[in-house]
Amino acid sequence: MSKYRGGQVTVRDFLDAYQQVAAPNRVEFDSSGVAKFVENHLLPEALMYRSALEEGLEQDSTVVAWAKARKKAFLIEALKEREVESQIDTGESALRQYYQAHQGRFMLPAEIHFVEVLTKTEAEAKSMIQSIQRGEDMGLLAEMHSIRPGAAKARGDLHMHPFERQRYRELYDAADKAEIGKLQGPVQTAEGYSVFKVLAKLPARPEPFLHASTKVKYWLREEEEKRLFEALLARLREQYRP
């Protein structure tokens, strides 16, 4: 416990304050560390508060109005927490029920999955075709030769969706028309010459619940909070109508 003229800082004050400080301000739990924290954090705040009281700032109209506004805000938040937040059910059963009732909100877009080697010139692209036809692995060729950003790490693996057509128009259109498993190209694009093979074409489909659960929880909370808050306001208007 630390004492100063007109007051003291208790162990409880220390523990309460210590829980609220950011990691860089934490100290070792020994006598020197505790003393340092009290001196640097607790005493300045306590002394400033004491000085404000001595100067009568608690009676200042601006301070009083601010305190009332803060108190009102805290009370409103407490009421909202009790009457709204705590009433929202986000258990798995409720989430699954919301997911089933709003399936259209949790859809994966159509997708074309293919492997590609992108080259700067048409001659290089034709050379890649010959290498593939000789049995060389497209993924390895993409890793070694493709100029597509990220191709080396992904070994040429690409997933393209309808909303990306504007960006990859020539490649998207060619892949959309291509037969699955058949080598295609060279296709001239804005980035270069593409040689690719479509591996799969997936239609738009529901996103699995486990993958969508975070979004499901967000939308459920949004809608329930709005519904419960509007119901609370309606009750309060009726209750205090006179």
C-alpha positions in Angstrom: 0.0 0.0 0.0 1.3 3.5 -0.9 0.3 6.6 1.1 0.3 10.2 0.1 -1.1 13.4 1.7 -4.9 12.9 1.6 -5.1 9.4 0.4 -3.6 6.0 -0.3 -3.1 3.4 -3.1 -4.1 -0.1 -2.1 -3.2 -3.5 -3.4 -6.6 -3.7 -4.9 -6.0 -0.5 -6.8 -2.8 -2.0 -8.1 -4.4 -5.2 -9.3 -7.3 -3.4 -10.9 -5.0 -1.0 -12.8 -2.5 -3.7 -13.7 -5.1 -5.8 -15.5 -5.8 -2.8 -17.8 -2.3 -1.8 -19.0 -0.8 -2.9 -22.3 1.9 -5.5 -22.4 4.8 -3.1 -22.8 4.0 -1.5 -19.4 3.9 -4.8 -17.5 6.5 -5.3 -14.8 8.1 -8.1 -12.8 6.1 -9.1 -9.7 8.9 -8.3 -7.3 9.3 -5.4 -4.9 11.2 -3.2 -7.4 8.8 -4.0 -10.3 5.7 -3.3 -8.1 7.2 0.0 -6.8 8.0 1.1 -10.4 4.5 0.4 -11.6 3.0 2.3 -8.6 5.3 5.2 -9.1 4.8 5.4 -12.9 1.1 4.6 -13.3 -0.9 4.6 -10.0 0.4 7.6 -8.1 0.3 10.0 -11.0 -3.3 9.2 -11.6 -4.2 9.3 -7.9 -2.4 12.6 -7.4 -4.0 14.2 -10.5 -7.4 13.1 -9.2 -6.7 14.5 -5.7 -5.5 17.8 -7.3 -8.7 18.0 -9.4 -10.8 17.6 -6.3 -8.9 20.3 -4.4 -9.4 22.7 -7.3 -13.1 21.9 -7.2 -13.3 20.6 -10.8 -15.9 18.1 -9.8 -18.3 21.0 -9.5 -17.4 22.5 -12.8 -20.5 22.6 -15.1 -18.6 21.1 -18.0 -17.2 18.2 -15.9 -20.6 17.6 -14.3 -22.3 17.5 -17.8 -19.7 15.2 -19.1 -20.0 12.9 -16.1 -23.8 12.8 -16.5 -23.5 12.0 -20.2 -21.0 9.2 -19.4 -23.3 7.8 -16.7 -26.2 7.8 -19.1 -24.2 6.1 -21.8 -23.0 3.4 -19.4 -26.6 2.8 -18.2 -27.9 2.6 -21.8 -25.1 0.1 -22.6 -26.0 -1.9 -19.5 -29.7 -2.0 -20.4 -28.8 -3.0 -24.0 -26.6 -5.8 -22.7 -29.3 -7.2 -20.4 -32.3 -6.8 -22.7 -30.6 -7.4 -26.1 -27.2 -8.9 -26.2 -27.8 -11.5 -23.5 -31.0 -12.7 -25.3 -29.3 -13.6 -28.6 -28.8 -17.3 -29.0 -25.7 -18.1 -31.1 -25.5 -21.8 -30.1 -24.8 -24.3 -32.9 -28.5 -25.3 -33.2 -29.6 -21.7 -33.7 -26.7 -21.1 -36.2 -27.6 -24.2 -38.2 -31.3 -23.2 -38.3 -30.4 -19.7 -39.6 -27.9 -21.2 -42.1 -30.7 -23.5 -43.5 -33.2 -20.7 -43.6 -30.9 -18.3 -45.4 -29.0 -20.7 -47.7 -28.8 -18.2 -50.6 -26.7 -15.9 -48.4 -24.0 -18.5 -47.9 -23.2 -19.7 -51.5 -19.8 -20.4 -53.1 -19.5 -18.9 -56.6 -19.1 -21.0 -59.7 -15.4 -21.9 -60.2 -13.0 -23.1 -62.9 -10.1 -25.0 -61.5 -7.1 -25.4 -63.9 -3.3 -25.6 -64.0 -1.5 -23.1 -66.2 1.9 -22.1 -67.5 2.1 -18.5 -68.6 5.0 -17.3 -70.8 6.1 -14.0 -72.3 6.2 -15.2 -75.9 4.2 -17.5 -78.1 7.3 -19.5 -79.0 7.9 -20.2 -75.3 4.3 -21.3 -74.9 4.6 -23.7 -77.8 7.7 -25.1 -76.3 5.8 -25.7 -73.0 3.1 -27.6 -75.0 5.8 -29.9 -76.5 7.3 -30.6 -73.1 3.8 -31.4 -71.7 3.0 -33.7 -74.6 6.3 -35.5 -73.9 5.0 -36.2 -70.4 6.6 -33.5 -68.4 4.6 -32.4 -65.3 2.7 -29.1 -65.8 3.0 -28.2 -62.2 6.8 -28.5 -62.3 6.9 -26.6 -65.6 4.8 -23.8 -64.1 7.0 -23.7 -61.0 10.1 -23.3 -63.2 8.9 -21.2 -66.1 5.5 -19.5 -65.5 5.5 -15.7 -65.2 2.1 -15.6 -63.4 2.6 -14.0 -60.0 2.5 -16.8 -57.4 2.7 -19.6 -60.0 6.0 -20.9 -58.6 4.5 -21.4 -55.1 1.2 -22.7 -56.4 2.8 -24.8 -59.2 0.4 -23.2 -61.7 -2.7 -24.1 -59.8 -5.5 -21.5 -60.4 -9.1 -21.1 -59.3 -11.1 -18.6 -61.3 -14.6 -17.2 -60.6 -17.1 -15.3 -62.7 -16.5 -12.0 -60.9 -12.8 -12.3 -62.1 -13.8 -12.4 -65.8 -13.3 -8.6 -66.2 -9.7 -9.0 -65.1 -8.8 -12.2 -67.0 -11.3 -12.0 -69.9 -9.4 -14.0 -72.6 -8.2 -16.6 -70.2 -11.5 -16.9 -68.4 -13.5 -17.3 -71.7 -11.1 -19.9 -73.1 -11.2 -21.9 -69.8 -14.9 -21.6 -69.6 -15.3 -23.2 -73.1 -12.4 -25.7 -72.7 -13.0 -29.4 -72.3 -12.0 -30.8 -68.9 -8.6 -32.6 -69.0 -7.6 -31.4 -72.5 -4.5 -29.3 -73.0 -5.3 -25.8 -74.3 -3.3 -23.0 -75.8 -1.4 -20.9 -76.5 -4.0 -18.3 -75.6 -2.9 -14.7 -75.9 -3.8 -12.7 -72.9 -2.9 -9.2 -71.6 -0.3 -10.9 -69.4 1.3 -13.1 -72.0 0.6 -16.5 -73.6 -1.2 -19.1 -71.6 -1.1 -22.9 -71.8 -3.5 -24.6 -69.5 -5.6 -27.7 -68.7 -9.0 -27.5 -66.9 -9.2 -29.9 -64.0 -12.7 -29.2 -62.8 -15.7 -26.9 -63.3 -17.8 -26.4 -60.2 -21.3 -24.7 -60.3 -22.4 -22.2 -57.6 -23.1 -24.3 -54.5 -23.8 -23.9 -50.7 -20.8 -23.1 -48.6 -20.3 -25.9 -46.0 -21.7 -24.9 -42.6 -18.4 -25.3 -40.8 -16.7 -22.9 -43.3 -19.6 -20.4 -43.2 -20.2 -20.5 -39.4 -18.4 -17.2 -38.7 -20.5 -15.4 -41.3 -23.7 -17.2 -40.1 -23.0 -16.0 -36.6 -22.4 -12.4 -37.8 -25.6 -12.2 -39.7 -27.6 -13.9 -37.0 -26.4 -11.4 -34.4 -27.0 -8.5 -36.7 -30.6 -9.4 -37.4 -31.4 -10.5 -33.8 -29.8 -7.4 -32.3 -31.9 -5.2 -34.6 -35.1 -7.1 -33.8 -34.6 -7.2 -30.1 -33.5 -3.5 -29.9 -36.5 -2.4 -31.8 -38.8 -4.5 -29.5 -37.1 -2.9 -26.5 -37.6 0.6 -27.8 -41.3 -0.2 -28.5 -41.7 -1.5 -24.9 -40.1 1.6 -23.5 -42.2 4.0 -25.6 -45.3 2.2 -24.4 -44.1 2.1 -20.8 -43.3 5.8 -20.6 -46.0 7.1 -22.9 -47.5 9.3 -20.2 
